[in-house]
Amino acid sequence: MKLPKFLLGDHSDHPDAVYVIHTHFPRFIINLETEAIEWFEDFEPEDEKDLKSEAENAIVQATAFYDLEVSKYE
């Protein structure tokens, strides 16, 4: 099965939180309410510099994905 790059998620224990799940490398979940990020990757110190810009770009894309999805319901 081919997963979409981003998925939206929520949880009844956290009704105000909205999560965006990034399914491609580097995989993560971002809580858009608190901006907390949970990474599913283990980064090596020597890779950290290259991954930092890639991760920042993915977070910007995750936020844009959420904005686009929400605009479809308005």
Short mmCIF file of C-alpha atoms in Angstrom, two decimals:
data_model
loop_
_atom_site.label_atom_id
_atom_site.label_comp_id
_atom_site.label_asym_id
_atom_site.label_seq_id
_atom_site.Cartn_x
_atom_site.Cartn_y
_atom_site.Cartn_z
CA MET A 1 0.00 0.00 0.00
CA LYS A 2 1.31 3.44 -0.90
CA LEU A 3 0.72 5.90 1.92
CA PRO A 4 0.07 9.58 1.30
CA LYS A 5 2.89 11.84 2.42
CA PHE A 6 0.69 13.46 5.11
CA LEU A 7 -2.23 12.24 7.19
CA LEU A 8 -4.45 14.14 9.63
CA GLY A 9 -5.11 12.68 13.05
CA ASP A 10 -6.96 13.45 16.24
CA HIS A 11 -7.52 11.79 19.59
CA SER A 12 -10.53 11.95 21.88
CA ASP A 13 -8.30 12.34 24.97
CA HIS A 14 -6.92 15.56 23.44
CA PRO A 15 -9.95 17.18 21.78
CA ASP A 16 -8.19 20.48 20.97
CA ALA A 17 -5.14 18.87 19.38
CA VAL A 18 -4.76 18.25 15.66
CA TYR A 19 -1.96 16.02 14.47
CA VAL A 20 -0.27 15.85 11.09
CA ILE A 21 1.56 12.59 10.45
CA HIS A 22 4.42 12.73 7.96
CA THR A 23 4.83 9.23 6.53
CA HIS A 24 7.95 9.79 4.39
CA PHE A 25 11.51 10.23 5.65
CA PRO A 26 12.04 11.84 8.08
CA ARG A 27 8.85 10.42 9.64
CA PHE A 28 7.20 12.39 12.43
CA ILE A 29 3.96 13.49 14.05
CA ILE A 30 3.44 17.16 14.82
CA ASN A 31 0.82 18.40 17.25
CA LEU A 32 -0.30 21.65 15.64
CA GLU A 33 -1.83 22.88 18.90
CA THR A 34 1.46 22.76 20.84
CA GLU A 35 3.92 22.43 17.92
CA ALA A 36 5.44 19.40 19.67
CA ILE A 37 7.11 16.93 17.33
CA GLU A 38 7.62 13.22 17.84
CA TRP A 39 10.23 11.74 15.50
CA PHE A 40 10.10 8.13 14.30
CA GLU A 41 13.69 8.25 13.11
CA ASP A 42 16.96 7.93 14.99
CA PHE A 43 19.36 10.53 13.67
CA GLU A 44 23.11 10.12 13.69
CA PRO A 45 25.07 13.18 14.84
CA GLU A 46 26.85 13.46 11.47
CA ASP A 47 23.48 13.49 9.64
CA GLU A 48 21.92 16.12 11.87
CA LYS A 49 22.98 19.14 9.81
CA ASP A 50 21.56 17.78 6.53
CA LEU A 51 18.40 16.51 8.17
CA LYS A 52 17.71 19.76 9.97
CA SER A 53 16.87 21.67 6.79
CA GLU A 54 14.97 18.69 5.37
CA ALA A 55 12.97 18.41 8.59
CA GLU A 56 12.23 22.13 8.69
CA ASN A 57 10.93 21.93 5.13
CA ALA A 58 8.75 18.92 6.01
CA ILE A 59 7.25 20.79 8.98
CA VAL A 60 6.39 23.76 6.77
CA GLN A 61 4.80 21.35 4.28
CA ALA A 62 2.84 19.66 7.09
CA THR A 63 1.38 22.98 8.19
CA ALA A 64 0.51 23.90 4.59
CA PHE A 65 -1.13 20.48 4.15
CA TYR A 66 -3.30 21.10 7.22
CA ASP A 67 -4.29 24.58 6.03
CA LEU A 68 -5.26 23.20 2.61
CA GLU A 69 -7.29 20.34 4.10
CA VAL A 70 -9.17 22.66 6.48
CA SER A 71 -9.93 25.09 3.65
CA LYS A 72 -11.78 22.28 1.85
CA TYR A 73 -14.30 22.13 4.71
CA GLU A 74 -14.93 25.87 4.85
#
